[in-house]
Amino acid sequence: MKKTVFFAAMIAFVALCAQAQKPRLFIEKITKGDAVSVDNAVMVRQGIIDALTKTQRFELIDGVTIANLEPEMEIRQRETADYIMSLNVTTVSTSSKVKDGKTKYSCVLNYSVTLTDTKAQNTLGTKVFDHSPTGGIFDAFELHDTEDKAIASQSGMIKSDIEKYMIEVLPLTGVVCPADYEADNDKLKKCYIYLGSSHGVKKGDR
């Protein structure tokens, strides 16, 4: 009897682990425009990796780190990944103007990402992110005391970009648990859904 209970518990544990396993996302090296510095390209790529990490939805594989260790390992990791993301940054540039007797800086950031489903062998979506002043109006952007601060400010928009993009190409779908909800005067106050942290759902998501 004890063996039967133990065996059943092991099956439940294995099933739970399998359910919690996150899809593997391979992140390629970033390509860049000629005018974009290597440092700025690396900064954009790291911003994208940080944003993906915060979604808690994937097991991330850094293609740069893998390739630096062993070329054959990169091939194996690409083959076993569920998704592959390619990155390209076309513009990271700053402009300056004198305002109130001081030189101020603004940054233009343009980059794109493409997500491929390796199992289905198709592209899920390519998105171009254009963070530049509408109509070229310089004052449409926040001004900063240094070029570095201007670039850092624009790179801070990457997190929001990537979170929205991943929801667009890989939406999370769940249903409300029919027995677990609270209502008051026929108005829903609290409910539970069949999604959790193992799917990348976290407090504050809407």
Coordinates of C-alpha atoms in Angstrom, one line a residue:
M1 CA 0.0 0.0 0.0
K2 CA 2.8 2.4 0.9
K3 CA 4.6 1.6 -2.4
T4 CA 1.4 2.4 -4.3
V5 CA 0.9 5.7 -2.5
F6 CA 4.6 6.6 -3.1
F7 CA 4.3 5.7 -6.8
A8 CA 1.2 7.8 -7.2
A9 CA 2.9 10.7 -5.5
M10 CA 5.9 10.4 -7.8
I11 CA 3.6 10.5 -10.9
A12 CA 1.9 13.6 -9.6
F13 CA 5.2 15.3 -8.9
V14 CA 6.6 14.5 -12.4
A15 CA 3.3 15.7 -13.9
L16 CA 3.6 19.0 -11.9
C17 CA 7.2 19.5 -13.0
A18 CA 6.3 19.0 -16.6
Q19 CA 3.5 21.5 -16.4
A20 CA 5.8 24.1 -14.8
Q21 CA 8.5 23.7 -17.4
K22 CA 8.9 26.9 -19.3
P23 CA 9.4 27.2 -23.1
R24 CA 13.0 27.7 -24.1
L25 CA 13.8 31.0 -25.9
F26 CA 17.1 31.3 -27.8
I27 CA 18.3 35.0 -28.2
E28 CA 20.5 35.5 -31.1
K29 CA 23.4 38.0 -31.5
I30 CA 22.2 41.5 -32.3
T31 CA 22.7 43.0 -35.8
K32 CA 23.2 46.8 -36.1
G33 CA 23.3 49.7 -38.4
D34 CA 26.7 51.1 -39.4
A35 CA 26.1 54.3 -37.4
V36 CA 25.3 52.3 -34.2
S37 CA 28.2 51.7 -31.8
V38 CA 28.9 48.3 -30.5
D39 CA 28.3 49.5 -26.9
N40 CA 24.9 50.9 -27.7
A41 CA 23.9 47.7 -29.6
V42 CA 24.9 45.6 -26.6
M43 CA 22.9 48.0 -24.3
V44 CA 19.8 47.5 -26.4
R45 CA 20.2 43.7 -26.5
Q46 CA 20.7 43.5 -22.7
G47 CA 17.6 45.7 -22.3
I48 CA 15.6 43.2 -24.3
I49 CA 17.0 40.2 -22.3
D50 CA 16.2 42.0 -19.0
A51 CA 12.7 42.6 -20.2
L52 CA 12.2 39.0 -21.2
T53 CA 13.6 37.9 -17.9
K54 CA 11.0 40.0 -16.0
T55 CA 8.1 38.4 -17.9
Q56 CA 9.1 35.1 -16.2
R57 CA 7.6 33.2 -19.1
F58 CA 10.7 31.6 -20.6
E59 CA 13.9 29.8 -20.0
L60 CA 16.3 32.1 -21.8
I61 CA 19.3 30.9 -23.8
D62 CA 21.9 33.6 -24.5
G63 CA 23.3 32.9 -28.0
V64 CA 26.3 35.1 -27.4
T65 CA 27.4 33.3 -24.3
I66 CA 26.8 29.9 -25.8
A67 CA 28.7 30.7 -29.0
N68 CA 31.6 32.0 -27.1
L69 CA 31.9 28.7 -25.3
E70 CA 31.5 26.2 -28.1
P71 CA 30.1 26.5 -31.6
E72 CA 28.6 23.0 -31.5
M73 CA 26.8 23.9 -28.3
E74 CA 25.1 26.8 -30.0
I75 CA 23.8 24.5 -32.7
R76 CA 22.4 22.1 -30.2
Q77 CA 20.8 24.9 -28.1
R78 CA 19.2 26.4 -31.2
E79 CA 17.8 23.0 -32.2
T80 CA 16.3 22.3 -28.8
A81 CA 14.8 25.8 -28.3
D82 CA 11.1 26.3 -28.7
Y83 CA 11.5 29.9 -30.0
I84 CA 14.3 31.9 -31.5
M85 CA 14.4 35.7 -31.3
S86 CA 16.5 37.8 -33.7
L87 CA 17.3 41.4 -32.9
N88 CA 18.3 44.4 -35.0
V89 CA 19.1 48.0 -33.9
T90 CA 19.1 50.6 -36.6
T91 CA 19.4 53.9 -34.7
V92 CA 20.8 55.1 -31.4
S93 CA 21.6 58.7 -31.9
T94 CA 21.5 61.9 -29.9
S95 CA 20.7 65.5 -30.8
S96 CA 21.4 68.7 -28.8
K97 CA 20.0 72.1 -28.4
V98 CA 20.6 75.0 -26.1
K99 CA 17.8 75.7 -23.6
D100 CA 17.9 78.3 -20.9
G101 CA 21.6 78.8 -21.6
K102 CA 22.4 75.0 -21.2
T103 CA 23.1 72.3 -23.7
K104 CA 20.4 69.6 -23.5
Y105 CA 20.3 66.2 -25.2
S106 CA 17.6 64.0 -26.7
C107 CA 17.9 60.4 -28.0
V108 CA 16.3 58.6 -31.0
L109 CA 16.1 54.8 -30.6
N110 CA 14.9 52.5 -33.4
Y111 CA 15.1 48.7 -33.2
S112 CA 13.2 45.6 -34.2
V113 CA 12.7 42.0 -33.0
T114 CA 11.5 38.9 -34.7
L115 CA 10.2 35.7 -33.0
T116 CA 10.3 32.3 -34.7
D117 CA 8.5 29.2 -33.6
T118 CA 11.0 26.4 -34.2
K119 CA 8.5 23.6 -33.9
A120 CA 6.0 25.0 -36.4
Q121 CA 8.9 26.5 -38.4
N122 CA 7.2 29.9 -38.9
T123 CA 7.7 33.5 -37.9
L124 CA 5.2 34.6 -35.3
G125 CA 5.8 38.3 -35.8
T126 CA 8.3 41.1 -36.5
K127 CA 7.9 44.4 -34.6
V128 CA 9.7 47.7 -35.3
F129 CA 10.0 50.0 -32.4
D130 CA 10.4 53.6 -33.4
H131 CA 11.2 56.0 -30.5
S132 CA 11.7 59.2 -32.4
P133 CA 10.1 62.7 -32.1
T134 CA 6.8 62.9 -34.0
G135 CA 7.4 64.9 -37.1
G136 CA 10.9 65.6 -36.0
I137 CA 9.9 67.9 -33.2
F138 CA 12.8 68.0 -30.8
D139 CA 10.8 69.3 -27.8
A140 CA 8.6 66.2 -28.0
F141 CA 11.3 64.3 -26.1
E142 CA 12.5 64.7 -22.6
L143 CA 15.7 66.6 -22.5
H144 CA 18.7 65.6 -20.5
D145 CA 22.0 67.1 -19.2
T146 CA 24.2 64.5 -20.9
E147 CA 24.1 62.2 -24.0
D148 CA 24.4 59.1 -21.7
K149 CA 21.4 60.1 -19.7
A150 CA 19.4 60.7 -22.9
I151 CA 20.3 57.2 -24.2
A152 CA 19.5 55.6 -20.9
S153 CA 16.1 57.3 -20.7
Q154 CA 15.2 55.9 -24.2
S155 CA 16.5 52.4 -23.4
G156 CA 14.1 52.4 -20.4
M157 CA 11.2 52.1 -22.9
I158 CA 12.4 48.6 -24.0
K159 CA 10.8 46.8 -21.1
S160 CA 7.3 48.1 -22.0
D161 CA 8.0 47.4 -25.7
I162 CA 8.9 43.8 -25.2
E163 CA 6.2 43.0 -22.6
K164 CA 3.5 44.2 -25.1
Y165 CA 5.1 42.5 -28.0
M166 CA 5.3 39.1 -26.3
I167 CA 1.6 39.3 -25.3
E168 CA 0.8 40.1 -29.0
V169 CA 2.7 37.2 -30.5
L170 CA 2.3 34.7 -27.7
P171 CA -0.9 35.6 -25.8
L172 CA -1.7 33.9 -22.5
T173 CA -5.1 32.2 -22.4
G174 CA -6.8 31.0 -19.3
V175 CA -10.3 30.4 -17.9
V176 CA -11.9 31.3 -14.6
C177 CA -12.2 28.5 -12.1
P178 CA -15.9 28.0 -11.8
A179 CA -15.9 27.1 -8.1
D180 CA -13.4 29.6 -6.9
Y181 CA -14.8 33.2 -7.0
E182 CA -16.3 35.8 -4.8
A183 CA -19.3 37.9 -5.8
D184 CA -21.2 40.7 -4.1
N185 CA -24.7 41.7 -5.4
D186 CA -24.0 39.8 -8.7
K187 CA -20.7 41.7 -9.1
L188 CA -17.4 39.7 -9.3
K189 CA -15.1 40.7 -6.5
K190 CA -12.4 38.1 -6.8
C191 CA -11.7 35.1 -9.0
Y192 CA -9.0 32.5 -9.8
I193 CA -7.8 31.5 -13.3
Y194 CA -6.0 28.4 -14.6
L195 CA -2.7 30.4 -15.1
G196 CA 0.0 31.0 -12.6
S197 CA 3.7 31.8 -12.1
S198 CA 4.8 28.8 -14.2
H199 CA 3.1 30.4 -17.2
G200 CA 4.7 33.8 -16.5
V201 CA 1.7 35.4 -14.7
K202 CA 2.7 37.7 -11.9
K203 CA 1.1 40.2 -9.5
G204 CA 0.0 43.4 -11.3
D205 CA -0.7 41.8 -14.7
R206 CA -3.8 42.8 -16.4

